[in-house]
């Protein structure tokens, strides 16, 4: 079981005139089999928190631990290759690769035999509401919502034990948004993955097993539906 722990994490950046804290003394915990949501308005610190969880930067203060090992001691490039899959707001697709090739890329990293790829890609495309006919198209031929779903499909294909998703439904209509959230919940509950989703949408937040609400760089509330009965902790 993978367990991710944030302990007394602060993150600040400075220029010639001032120092700004994006995160202040944040504590949180995530583990396999949970659909976790970090909710907050723009500027609340939620995307910074996700970036640190992804190992794209290190905290200014405090530590992040994966199964008891500090990110400061881990090979973070290897961490992202083997343990994490990230759904970016800007899709981050390879523009010169087709939809099929974009989704197949992580399948190659998992060691899955090529003979099984096409069937697997079709299954994944269907699960995110895209047709088989999309496979030969390039990202530039797709709408923003379609590119978002391809990015999500690629993450599903990766089989990484932890998924970090930055506003993954931001460019989707209500129907496809619901489909994607249900798929991510299924990946956590049935496949045992740890899914950490950042959003400003309260409807998505209400579906979380574990919910952290953020404001001004701090976690101000935690809700846990994994306990017997939903519990809420206000954090001062």
One Martini backbone bead per residue (centre of mass of N, CA, C, O) as a GRO file, in nm:
protein
  236
    1UNK     BB    1   0.094   0.037   0.024
    2UNK     BB    2   0.047   0.367  -0.046
    3UNK     BB    3   0.201   0.651   0.132
    4UNK     BB    4   0.118   0.998   0.165
    5UNK     BB    5   0.309   1.266   0.331
    6UNK     BB    6   0.244   1.579   0.486
    7UNK     BB    7   0.491   1.784   0.675
    8UNK     BB    8   0.504   2.100   0.749
    9UNK     BB    9   0.438   2.262   0.478
   10UNK     BB   10   0.626   2.509   0.300
   11UNK     BB   11   0.592   2.777   0.041
   12UNK     BB   12   0.824   3.001  -0.120
   13UNK     BB   13   0.860   3.324  -0.285
   14UNK     BB   14   1.100   3.556  -0.437
   15UNK     BB   15   1.196   3.895  -0.459
   16UNK     BB   16   1.312   4.215  -0.428
   17UNK     BB   17   1.036   4.295  -0.248
   18UNK     BB   18   0.919   3.993  -0.176
   19UNK     BB   19   0.747   3.746   0.025
   20UNK     BB   20   0.566   3.446  -0.073
   21UNK     BB   21   0.308   3.237   0.041
   22UNK     BB   22   0.160   2.938  -0.084
   23UNK     BB   23   0.244   2.776   0.182
   24UNK     BB   24   0.123   2.678   0.528
   25UNK     BB   25   0.156   2.432   0.732
   26UNK     BB   26   0.111   2.150   0.587
   27UNK     BB   27  -0.123   1.871   0.645
   28UNK     BB   28  -0.121   1.534   0.498
   29UNK     BB   29  -0.305   1.231   0.375
   30UNK     BB   30  -0.240   0.945   0.155
   31UNK     BB   31  -0.393   0.648  -0.008
   32UNK     BB   32  -0.470   0.365  -0.113
   33UNK     BB   33  -0.809   0.363  -0.236
   34UNK     BB   34  -0.832   0.678  -0.271
   35UNK     BB   35  -1.053   0.961  -0.314
   36UNK     BB   36  -0.895   1.267  -0.350
   37UNK     BB   37  -0.956   1.614  -0.244
   38UNK     BB   38  -0.861   1.947  -0.351
   39UNK     BB   39  -1.010   2.243  -0.235
   40UNK     BB   40  -1.025   2.564  -0.418
   41UNK     BB   41  -0.947   2.857  -0.497
   42UNK     BB   42  -0.791   3.076  -0.659
   43UNK     BB   43  -0.485   3.093  -0.474
   44UNK     BB   44  -0.489   2.865  -0.232
   45UNK     BB   45  -0.252   2.620  -0.319
   46UNK     BB   46  -0.330   2.351  -0.470
   47UNK     BB   47  -0.125   2.342  -0.711
   48UNK     BB   48   0.130   2.353  -0.542
   49UNK     BB   49   0.077   2.094  -0.389
   50UNK     BB   50   0.077   1.909  -0.639
   51UNK     BB   51   0.364   1.976  -0.734
   52UNK     BB   52   0.501   1.857  -0.481
   53UNK     BB   53   0.382   1.569  -0.505
   54UNK     BB   54   0.529   1.540  -0.798
   55UNK     BB   55   0.834   1.656  -0.764
   56UNK     BB   56   0.887   1.949  -0.907
   57UNK     BB   57   0.935   2.029  -0.607
   58UNK     BB   58   1.039   2.168  -0.300
   59UNK     BB   59   1.012   2.249   0.003
   60UNK     BB   60   1.105   2.499   0.213
   61UNK     BB   61   0.936   2.345   0.433
   62UNK     BB   62   0.952   2.045   0.523
   63UNK     BB   63   0.780   1.726   0.428
   64UNK     BB   64   0.776   1.447   0.198
   65UNK     BB   65   0.622   1.116   0.208
   66UNK     BB   66   0.703   0.782   0.085
   67UNK     BB   67   0.686   0.530   0.274
   68UNK     BB   68   0.891   0.710   0.476
   69UNK     BB   69   1.024   0.868   0.234
   70UNK     BB   70   1.191   1.130   0.139
   71UNK     BB   71   1.204   1.341  -0.128
   72UNK     BB   72   1.505   1.433  -0.069
   73UNK     BB   73   1.604   1.112  -0.122
   74UNK     BB   74   1.472   1.087  -0.389
   75UNK     BB   75   1.412   0.998  -0.718
   76UNK     BB   76   1.197   1.204  -0.890
   77UNK     BB   77   1.206   1.093  -1.175
   78UNK     BB   78   1.141   0.801  -1.098
   79UNK     BB   79   0.879   0.859  -0.953
   80UNK     BB   80   0.727   0.959  -1.216
   81UNK     BB   81   0.768   0.694  -1.379
   82UNK     BB   82   0.660   0.469  -1.149
   83UNK     BB   83   0.429   0.621  -0.942
   84UNK     BB   84   0.334   0.859  -1.136
   85UNK     BB   85   0.042   1.038  -1.263
   86UNK     BB   86  -0.025   1.329  -1.471
   87UNK     BB   87  -0.286   1.575  -1.489
   88UNK     BB   88  -0.295   1.841  -1.683
   89UNK     BB   89  -0.436   2.138  -1.774
   90UNK     BB   90  -0.253   2.138  -2.064
   91UNK     BB   91  -0.227   1.805  -2.109
   92UNK     BB   92   0.068   1.722  -2.234
   93UNK     BB   93   0.093   1.641  -2.523
   94UNK     BB   94   0.214   1.491  -2.807
   95UNK     BB   95   0.197   1.656  -3.110
   96UNK     BB   96   0.347   1.419  -3.303
   97UNK     BB   97   0.132   1.233  -3.185
   98UNK     BB   98  -0.103   1.027  -3.166
   99UNK     BB   99  -0.342   0.913  -2.976
  100UNK     BB  100  -0.237   0.625  -2.971
  101UNK     BB  101   0.062   0.704  -2.899
  102UNK     BB  102   0.006   0.852  -2.636
  103UNK     BB  103  -0.123   0.601  -2.492
  104UNK     BB  104   0.116   0.393  -2.555
  105UNK     BB  105   0.359   0.503  -2.405
  106UNK     BB  106   0.299   0.382  -2.111
  107UNK     BB  107   0.276   0.086  -2.206
  108UNK     BB  108   0.580   0.057  -2.262
  109UNK     BB  109   0.669   0.109  -1.961
  110UNK     BB  110   0.508  -0.154  -1.846
  111UNK     BB  111   0.556  -0.408  -2.065
  112UNK     BB  112   0.343  -0.439  -2.257
  113UNK     BB  113   0.230  -0.609  -2.512
  114UNK     BB  114   0.159  -0.505  -2.829
  115UNK     BB  115  -0.081  -0.702  -2.895
  116UNK     BB  116  -0.262  -0.551  -2.650
  117UNK     BB  117  -0.299  -0.245  -2.711
  118UNK     BB  118  -0.550  -0.190  -2.888
  119UNK     BB  119  -0.762  -0.301  -2.695
  120UNK     BB  120  -0.685  -0.120  -2.456
  121UNK     BB  121  -0.729   0.155  -2.595
  122UNK     BB  122  -1.028   0.116  -2.657
  123UNK     BB  123  -1.121   0.089  -2.364
  124UNK     BB  124  -1.020   0.366  -2.269
  125UNK     BB  125  -1.170   0.548  -2.467
  126UNK     BB  126  -1.454   0.457  -2.381
  127UNK     BB  127  -1.424   0.545  -2.074
  128UNK     BB  128  -1.393   0.870  -2.190
  129UNK     BB  129  -1.578   0.915  -2.459
  130UNK     BB  130  -1.416   0.778  -2.704
  131UNK     BB  131  -1.344   0.689  -3.019
  132UNK     BB  132  -1.170   0.487  -3.235
  133UNK     BB  133  -1.138   0.718  -3.462
  134UNK     BB  134  -0.920   0.895  -3.287
  135UNK     BB  135  -0.636   0.750  -3.305
  136UNK     BB  136  -0.516   0.911  -3.581
  137UNK     BB  137  -0.509   1.165  -3.437
  138UNK     BB  138  -0.412   1.483  -3.354
  139UNK     BB  139  -0.418   1.713  -3.110
  140UNK     BB  140  -0.472   1.964  -3.313
  141UNK     BB  141  -0.764   1.818  -3.402
  142UNK     BB  142  -0.867   1.887  -3.118
  143UNK     BB  143  -1.034   1.960  -2.863
  144UNK     BB  144  -1.002   2.043  -2.543
  145UNK     BB  145  -1.179   1.810  -2.431
  146UNK     BB  146  -1.038   1.583  -2.592
  147UNK     BB  147  -0.753   1.626  -2.483
  148UNK     BB  148  -0.824   1.572  -2.190
  149UNK     BB  149  -0.916   1.274  -2.236
  150UNK     BB  150  -0.644   1.175  -2.341
  151UNK     BB  151  -0.484   1.239  -2.086
  152UNK     BB  152  -0.651   1.047  -1.910
  153UNK     BB  153  -0.599   0.791  -2.075
  154UNK     BB  154  -0.292   0.787  -2.030
  155UNK     BB  155  -0.309   0.752  -1.724
  156UNK     BB  156  -0.459   0.484  -1.722
  157UNK     BB  157  -0.233   0.329  -1.887
  158UNK     BB  158   0.009   0.351  -1.677
  159UNK     BB  159  -0.051   0.209  -1.386
  160UNK     BB  160  -0.017   0.397  -1.167
  161UNK     BB  161  -0.062   0.419  -0.818
  162UNK     BB  162  -0.056   0.741  -0.879
  163UNK     BB  163  -0.289   1.019  -0.912
  164UNK     BB  164  -0.256   1.348  -1.057
  165UNK     BB  165  -0.517   1.610  -1.070
  166UNK     BB  166  -0.559   1.915  -1.261
  167UNK     BB  167  -0.849   1.999  -1.340
  168UNK     BB  168  -0.978   1.754  -1.540
  169UNK     BB  169  -1.285   1.906  -1.594
  170UNK     BB  170  -1.256   2.208  -1.707
  171UNK     BB  171  -1.324   2.118  -2.040
  172UNK     BB  172  -1.602   1.989  -1.955
  173UNK     BB  173  -1.890   1.864  -1.958
  174UNK     BB  174  -2.112   1.731  -1.748
  175UNK     BB  175  -2.113   1.442  -1.860
  176UNK     BB  176  -1.797   1.400  -1.885
  177UNK     BB  177  -1.727   1.475  -1.600
  178UNK     BB  178  -1.879   1.242  -1.462
  179UNK     BB  179  -1.726   1.013  -1.606
  180UNK     BB  180  -1.440   1.081  -1.499
  181UNK     BB  181  -1.494   1.066  -1.198
  182UNK     BB  182  -1.590   0.772  -1.199
  183UNK     BB  183  -1.324   0.658  -1.308
  184UNK     BB  184  -1.140   0.755  -1.076
  185UNK     BB  185  -1.294   0.607  -0.853
  186UNK     BB  186  -1.249   0.323  -0.971
  187UNK     BB  187  -0.937   0.326  -0.957
  188UNK     BB  188  -0.939   0.333  -0.647
  189UNK     BB  189  -1.155   0.111  -0.552
  190UNK     BB  190  -1.066  -0.131  -0.765
  191UNK     BB  191  -0.736  -0.076  -0.818
  192UNK     BB  192  -0.591   0.086  -0.567
  193UNK     BB  193  -0.557   0.374  -0.618
  194UNK     BB  194  -0.421   0.699  -0.583
  195UNK     BB  195  -0.637   0.982  -0.587
  196UNK     BB  196  -0.551   1.329  -0.672
  197UNK     BB  197  -0.776   1.606  -0.675
  198UNK     BB  198  -0.808   1.921  -0.827
  199UNK     BB  199  -1.055   2.176  -0.721
  200UNK     BB  200  -1.353   2.413  -0.738
  201UNK     BB  201  -1.572   2.184  -0.727
  202UNK     BB  202  -1.822   2.091  -0.507
  203UNK     BB  203  -1.937   1.835  -0.649
  204UNK     BB  204  -1.670   1.678  -0.641
  205UNK     BB  205  -1.598   1.707  -0.340
  206UNK     BB  206  -1.849   1.535  -0.234
  207UNK     BB  207  -1.706   1.250  -0.353
  208UNK     BB  208  -1.503   1.219  -0.142
  209UNK     BB  209  -1.319   1.046   0.088
  210UNK     BB  210  -1.100   1.282   0.089
  211UNK     BB  211  -1.106   1.624   0.217
  212UNK     BB  212  -0.941   1.931   0.121
  213UNK     BB  213  -0.949   2.261   0.234
  214UNK     BB  214  -0.848   2.572   0.084
  215UNK     BB  215  -0.677   2.879   0.216
  216UNK     BB  216  -0.420   3.076   0.191
  217UNK     BB  217  -0.220   2.806   0.206
  218UNK     BB  218  -0.437   2.642   0.374
  219UNK     BB  219  -0.578   2.407   0.577
  220UNK     BB  220  -0.928   2.434   0.695
  221UNK     BB  221  -1.037   2.138   0.599
  222UNK     BB  222  -1.157   1.803   0.694
  223UNK     BB  223  -1.286   1.516   0.516
  224UNK     BB  224  -1.414   1.177   0.616
  225UNK     BB  225  -1.562   0.886   0.453
  226UNK     BB  226  -1.393   0.630   0.570
  227UNK     BB  227  -1.531   0.646   0.802
  228UNK     BB  228  -1.774   0.600   1.031
  229UNK     BB  229  -1.885   0.826   0.901
  230UNK     BB  230  -1.881   1.153   0.843
  231UNK     BB  231  -1.601   1.367   0.890
  232UNK     BB  232  -1.520   1.691   1.048
  233UNK     BB  233  -1.235   1.920   1.029
  234UNK     BB  234  -1.140   2.202   1.176
  235UNK     BB  235  -0.876   2.429   1.077
  236UNK     BB  236  -0.687   2.689   1.236
   0.00000   0.00000   0.00000
